[in-house]
PDB file of C-alpha atoms in Angstrom:
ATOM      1  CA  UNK X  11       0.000   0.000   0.000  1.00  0.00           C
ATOM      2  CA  UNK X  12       1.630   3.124  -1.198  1.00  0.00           C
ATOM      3  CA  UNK X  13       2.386   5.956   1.536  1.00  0.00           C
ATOM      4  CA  UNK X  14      -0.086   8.274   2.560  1.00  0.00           C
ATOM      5  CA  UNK X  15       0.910  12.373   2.166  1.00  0.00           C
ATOM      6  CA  UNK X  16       1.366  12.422   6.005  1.00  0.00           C
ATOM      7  CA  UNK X  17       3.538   9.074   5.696  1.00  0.00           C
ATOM      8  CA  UNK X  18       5.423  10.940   2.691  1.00  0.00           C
ATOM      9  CA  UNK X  19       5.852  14.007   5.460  1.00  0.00           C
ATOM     10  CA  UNK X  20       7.037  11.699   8.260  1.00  0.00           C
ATOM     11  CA  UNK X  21       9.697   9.875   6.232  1.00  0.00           C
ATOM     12  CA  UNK X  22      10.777  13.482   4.718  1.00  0.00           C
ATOM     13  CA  UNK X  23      11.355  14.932   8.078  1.00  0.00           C
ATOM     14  CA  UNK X  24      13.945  11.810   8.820  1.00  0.00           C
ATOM     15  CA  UNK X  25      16.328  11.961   5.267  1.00  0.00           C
ATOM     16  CA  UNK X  26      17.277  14.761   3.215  1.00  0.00           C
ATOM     17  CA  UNK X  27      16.747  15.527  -0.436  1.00  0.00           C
ATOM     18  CA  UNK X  28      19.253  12.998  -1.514  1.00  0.00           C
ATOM     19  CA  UNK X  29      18.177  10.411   0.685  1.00  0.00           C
ATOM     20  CA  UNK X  30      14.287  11.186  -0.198  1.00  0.00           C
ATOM     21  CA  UNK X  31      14.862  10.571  -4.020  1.00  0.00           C
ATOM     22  CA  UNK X  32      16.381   6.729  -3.220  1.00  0.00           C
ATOM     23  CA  UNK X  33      13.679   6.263  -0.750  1.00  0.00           C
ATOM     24  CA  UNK X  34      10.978   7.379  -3.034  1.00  0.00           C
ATOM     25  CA  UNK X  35      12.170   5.554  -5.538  1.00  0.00           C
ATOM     26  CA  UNK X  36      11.234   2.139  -4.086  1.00  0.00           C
ATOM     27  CA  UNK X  37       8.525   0.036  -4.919  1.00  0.00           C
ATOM     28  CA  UNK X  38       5.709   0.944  -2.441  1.00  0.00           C
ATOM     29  CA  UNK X  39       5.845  -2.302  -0.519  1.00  0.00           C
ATOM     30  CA  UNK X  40       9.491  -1.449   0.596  1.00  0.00           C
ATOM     31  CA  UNK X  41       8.828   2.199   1.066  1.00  0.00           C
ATOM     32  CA  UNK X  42       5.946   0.655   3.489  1.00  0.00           C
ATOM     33  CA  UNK X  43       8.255  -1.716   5.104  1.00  0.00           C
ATOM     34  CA  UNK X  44      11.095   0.964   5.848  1.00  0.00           C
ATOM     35  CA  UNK X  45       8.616   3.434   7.293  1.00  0.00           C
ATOM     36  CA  UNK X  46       7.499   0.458   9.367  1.00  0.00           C
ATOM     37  CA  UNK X  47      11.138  -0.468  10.579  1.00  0.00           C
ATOM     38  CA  UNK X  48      11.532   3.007  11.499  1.00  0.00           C
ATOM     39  CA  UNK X  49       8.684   3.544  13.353  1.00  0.00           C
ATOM     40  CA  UNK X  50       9.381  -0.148  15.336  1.00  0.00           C
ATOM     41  CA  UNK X  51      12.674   1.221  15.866  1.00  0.00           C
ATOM     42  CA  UNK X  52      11.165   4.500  17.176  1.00  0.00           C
ATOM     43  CA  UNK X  53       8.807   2.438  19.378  1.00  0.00           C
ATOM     44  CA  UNK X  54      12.572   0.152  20.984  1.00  0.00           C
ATOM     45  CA  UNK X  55      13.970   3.853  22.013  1.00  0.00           C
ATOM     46  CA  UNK X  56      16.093   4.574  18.952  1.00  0.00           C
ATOM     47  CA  UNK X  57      17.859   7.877  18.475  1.00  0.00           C
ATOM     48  CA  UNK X  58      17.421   9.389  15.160  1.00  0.00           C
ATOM     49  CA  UNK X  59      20.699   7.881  13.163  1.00  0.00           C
ATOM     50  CA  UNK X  60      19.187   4.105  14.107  1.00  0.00           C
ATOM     51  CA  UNK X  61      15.365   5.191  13.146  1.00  0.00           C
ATOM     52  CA  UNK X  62      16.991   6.775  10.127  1.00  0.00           C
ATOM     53  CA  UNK X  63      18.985   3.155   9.601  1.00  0.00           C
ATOM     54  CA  UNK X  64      16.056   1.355   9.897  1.00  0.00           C
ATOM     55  CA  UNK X  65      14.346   4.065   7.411  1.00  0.00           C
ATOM     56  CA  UNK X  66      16.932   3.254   4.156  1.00  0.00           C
ATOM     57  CA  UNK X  67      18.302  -0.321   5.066  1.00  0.00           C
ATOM     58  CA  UNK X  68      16.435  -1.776   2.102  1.00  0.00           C
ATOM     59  CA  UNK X  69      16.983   0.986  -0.366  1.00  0.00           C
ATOM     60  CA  UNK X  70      19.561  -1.383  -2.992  1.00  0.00           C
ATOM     61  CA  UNK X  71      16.777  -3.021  -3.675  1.00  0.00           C
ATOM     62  CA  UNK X  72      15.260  -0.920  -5.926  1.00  0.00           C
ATOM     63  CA  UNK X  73      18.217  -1.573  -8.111  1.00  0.00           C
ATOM     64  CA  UNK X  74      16.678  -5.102  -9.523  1.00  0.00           C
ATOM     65  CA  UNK X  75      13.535  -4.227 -10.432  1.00  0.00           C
ATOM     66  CA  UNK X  76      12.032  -7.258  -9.232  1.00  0.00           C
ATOM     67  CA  UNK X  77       8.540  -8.104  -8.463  1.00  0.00           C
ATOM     68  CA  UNK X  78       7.212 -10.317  -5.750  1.00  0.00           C
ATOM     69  CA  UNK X  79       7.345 -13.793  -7.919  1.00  0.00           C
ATOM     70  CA  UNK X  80      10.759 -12.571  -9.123  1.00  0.00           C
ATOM     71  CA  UNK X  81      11.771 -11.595  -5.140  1.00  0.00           C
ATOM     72  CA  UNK X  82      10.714 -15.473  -4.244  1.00  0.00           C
ATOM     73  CA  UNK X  83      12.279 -16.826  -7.251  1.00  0.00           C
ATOM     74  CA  UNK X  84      15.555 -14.913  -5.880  1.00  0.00           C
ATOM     75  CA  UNK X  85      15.214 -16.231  -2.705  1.00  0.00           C
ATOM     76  CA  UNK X  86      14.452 -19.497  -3.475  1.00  0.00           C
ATOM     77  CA  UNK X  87      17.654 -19.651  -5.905  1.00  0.00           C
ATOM     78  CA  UNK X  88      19.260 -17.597  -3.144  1.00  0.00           C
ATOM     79  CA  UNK X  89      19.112 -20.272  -0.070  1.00  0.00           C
ATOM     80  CA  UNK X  90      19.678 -23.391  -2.893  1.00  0.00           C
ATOM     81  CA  UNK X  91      22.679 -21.622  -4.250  1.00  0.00           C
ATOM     82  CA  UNK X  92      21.864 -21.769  -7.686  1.00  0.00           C
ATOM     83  CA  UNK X  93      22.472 -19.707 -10.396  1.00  0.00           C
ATOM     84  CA  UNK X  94      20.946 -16.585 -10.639  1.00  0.00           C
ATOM     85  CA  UNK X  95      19.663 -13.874 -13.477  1.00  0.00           C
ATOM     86  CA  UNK X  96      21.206 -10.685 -13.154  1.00  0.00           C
ATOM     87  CA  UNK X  97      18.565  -8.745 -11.574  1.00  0.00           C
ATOM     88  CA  UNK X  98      18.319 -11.799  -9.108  1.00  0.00           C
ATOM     89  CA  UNK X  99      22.158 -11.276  -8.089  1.00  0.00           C
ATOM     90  CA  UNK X 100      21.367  -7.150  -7.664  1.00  0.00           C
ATOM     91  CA  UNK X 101      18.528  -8.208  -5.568  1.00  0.00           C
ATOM     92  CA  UNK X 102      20.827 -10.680  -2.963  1.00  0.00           C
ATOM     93  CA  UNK X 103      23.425  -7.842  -2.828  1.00  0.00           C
ATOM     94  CA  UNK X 104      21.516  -5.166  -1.900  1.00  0.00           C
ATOM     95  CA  UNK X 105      22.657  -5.050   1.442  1.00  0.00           C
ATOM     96  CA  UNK X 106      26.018  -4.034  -0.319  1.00  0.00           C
ATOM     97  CA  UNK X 107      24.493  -2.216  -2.784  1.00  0.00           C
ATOM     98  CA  UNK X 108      22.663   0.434  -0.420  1.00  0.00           C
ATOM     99  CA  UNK X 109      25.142   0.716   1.688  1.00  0.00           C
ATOM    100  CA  UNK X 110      27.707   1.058  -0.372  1.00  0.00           C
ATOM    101  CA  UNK X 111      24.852   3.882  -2.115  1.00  0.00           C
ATOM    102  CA  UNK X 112      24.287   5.677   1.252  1.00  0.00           C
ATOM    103  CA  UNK X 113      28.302   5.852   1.804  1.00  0.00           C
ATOM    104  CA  UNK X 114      28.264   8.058  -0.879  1.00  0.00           C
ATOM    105  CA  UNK X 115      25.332  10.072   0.520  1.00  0.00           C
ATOM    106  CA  UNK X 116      26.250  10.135   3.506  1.00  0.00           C
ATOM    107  CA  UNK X 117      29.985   8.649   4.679  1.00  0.00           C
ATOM    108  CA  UNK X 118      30.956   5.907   6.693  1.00  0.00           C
ATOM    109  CA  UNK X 119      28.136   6.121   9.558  1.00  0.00           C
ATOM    110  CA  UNK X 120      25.542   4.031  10.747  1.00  0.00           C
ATOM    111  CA  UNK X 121      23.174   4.273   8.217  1.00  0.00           C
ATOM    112  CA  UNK X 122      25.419   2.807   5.467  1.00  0.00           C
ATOM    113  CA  UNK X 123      26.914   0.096   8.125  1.00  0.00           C
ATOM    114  CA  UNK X 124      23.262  -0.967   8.693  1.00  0.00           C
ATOM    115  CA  UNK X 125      22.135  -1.491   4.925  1.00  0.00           C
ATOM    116  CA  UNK X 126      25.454  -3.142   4.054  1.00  0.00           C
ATOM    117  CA  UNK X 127      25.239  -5.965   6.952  1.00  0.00           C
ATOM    118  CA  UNK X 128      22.069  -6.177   7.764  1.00  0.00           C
ATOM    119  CA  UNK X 129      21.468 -10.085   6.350  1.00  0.00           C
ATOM    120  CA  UNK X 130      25.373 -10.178   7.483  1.00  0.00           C
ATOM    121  CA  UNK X 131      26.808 -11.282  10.831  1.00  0.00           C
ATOM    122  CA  UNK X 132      27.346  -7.994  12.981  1.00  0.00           C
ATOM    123  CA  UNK X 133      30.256  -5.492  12.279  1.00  0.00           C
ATOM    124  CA  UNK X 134      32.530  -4.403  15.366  1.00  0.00           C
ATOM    125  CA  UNK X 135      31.430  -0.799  14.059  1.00  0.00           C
ATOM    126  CA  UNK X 136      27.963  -1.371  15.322  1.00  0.00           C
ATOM    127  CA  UNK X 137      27.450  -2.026  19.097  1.00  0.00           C
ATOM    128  CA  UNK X 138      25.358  -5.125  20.019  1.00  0.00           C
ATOM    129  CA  UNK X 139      22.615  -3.441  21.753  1.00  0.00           C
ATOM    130  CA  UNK X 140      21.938  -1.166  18.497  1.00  0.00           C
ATOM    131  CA  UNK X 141      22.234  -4.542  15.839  1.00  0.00           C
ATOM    132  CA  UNK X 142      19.920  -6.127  17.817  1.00  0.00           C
ATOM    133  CA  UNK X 143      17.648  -3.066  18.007  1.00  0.00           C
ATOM    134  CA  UNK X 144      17.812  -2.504  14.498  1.00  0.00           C
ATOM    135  CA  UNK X 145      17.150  -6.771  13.334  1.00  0.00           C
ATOM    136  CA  UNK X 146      14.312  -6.540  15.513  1.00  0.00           C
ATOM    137  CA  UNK X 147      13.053  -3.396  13.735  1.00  0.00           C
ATOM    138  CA  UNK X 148      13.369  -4.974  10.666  1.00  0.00           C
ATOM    139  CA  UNK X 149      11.912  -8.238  10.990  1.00  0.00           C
ATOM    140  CA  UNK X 150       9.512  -7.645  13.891  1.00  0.00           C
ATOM    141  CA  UNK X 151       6.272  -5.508  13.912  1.00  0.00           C
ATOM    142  CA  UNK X 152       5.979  -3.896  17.347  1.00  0.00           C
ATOM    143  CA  UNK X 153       3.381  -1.060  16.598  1.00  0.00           C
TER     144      UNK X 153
END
């Protein structure tokens, strides 16, 4: 379900210009499920840099264009370790793909960390207590 103007408001008083146009850019279902993430993360006492990780973590996957057949295909292909169509391989790296993106944006900080290893084992860079603050604001619904 695409964002709501108010939704569109909340997310753009989080990122900046830059930020906003890779956000915004995603299909609405990951949009959705970034806003969600940040507002869980909200919810587990996050300061703004981990609500604004939880906000973009997702954003290289906009870069393969898949649908949701083609998303289960990937991950199917993914866990079996099988070969894979291109798209498919943009779409298991886009952990490394966003971060790597919001390095650019935005340096070596949190927010780029995050994206990068967040289907990864944690980095030294990131303490425990905010990984495990930031997996459960990805995969859990708490609001």
């Amino acid at each position: 379900m695409p964002l709501t103007a108010d939704e569109q408001r909340e997310v753009r008083e989080l990122i900046a210009p830059a930020e906003a146009a890779a956000f915004f850019d995603q299909p609405p279902v990951d949009q959705r499920h970034g806003l969600d993430s940040a507002r869980t993360a909200l919810f587990l006492g996050a300061d703004r840099a981990q609500v604004r990780s939880a906000l973009l973590h997702d954003i290289g996957k906009r870069h393969a264009g898949l649908g949701i057949l083609g998303r289960s295909i990937a991950s199917v292909l993914i866990k079996l370790r099988l070969p894979m169509t291109r798209r498919m391989r943009l779409y298991r790296d886009h952990g490394e793909i966003g971060g790597s993106e919001l390095e650019r944006l935005l340096g070596d900080c949190l927010e780029s960390r995050f994206a990068r290893h967040h289907h990864r084992h944690r980095p030294p860079a990131i303490e425990e207590a905010v990984w495990n603050l930031l997996q459960r604001a990805d995969h859990e619904r708490t609001i």
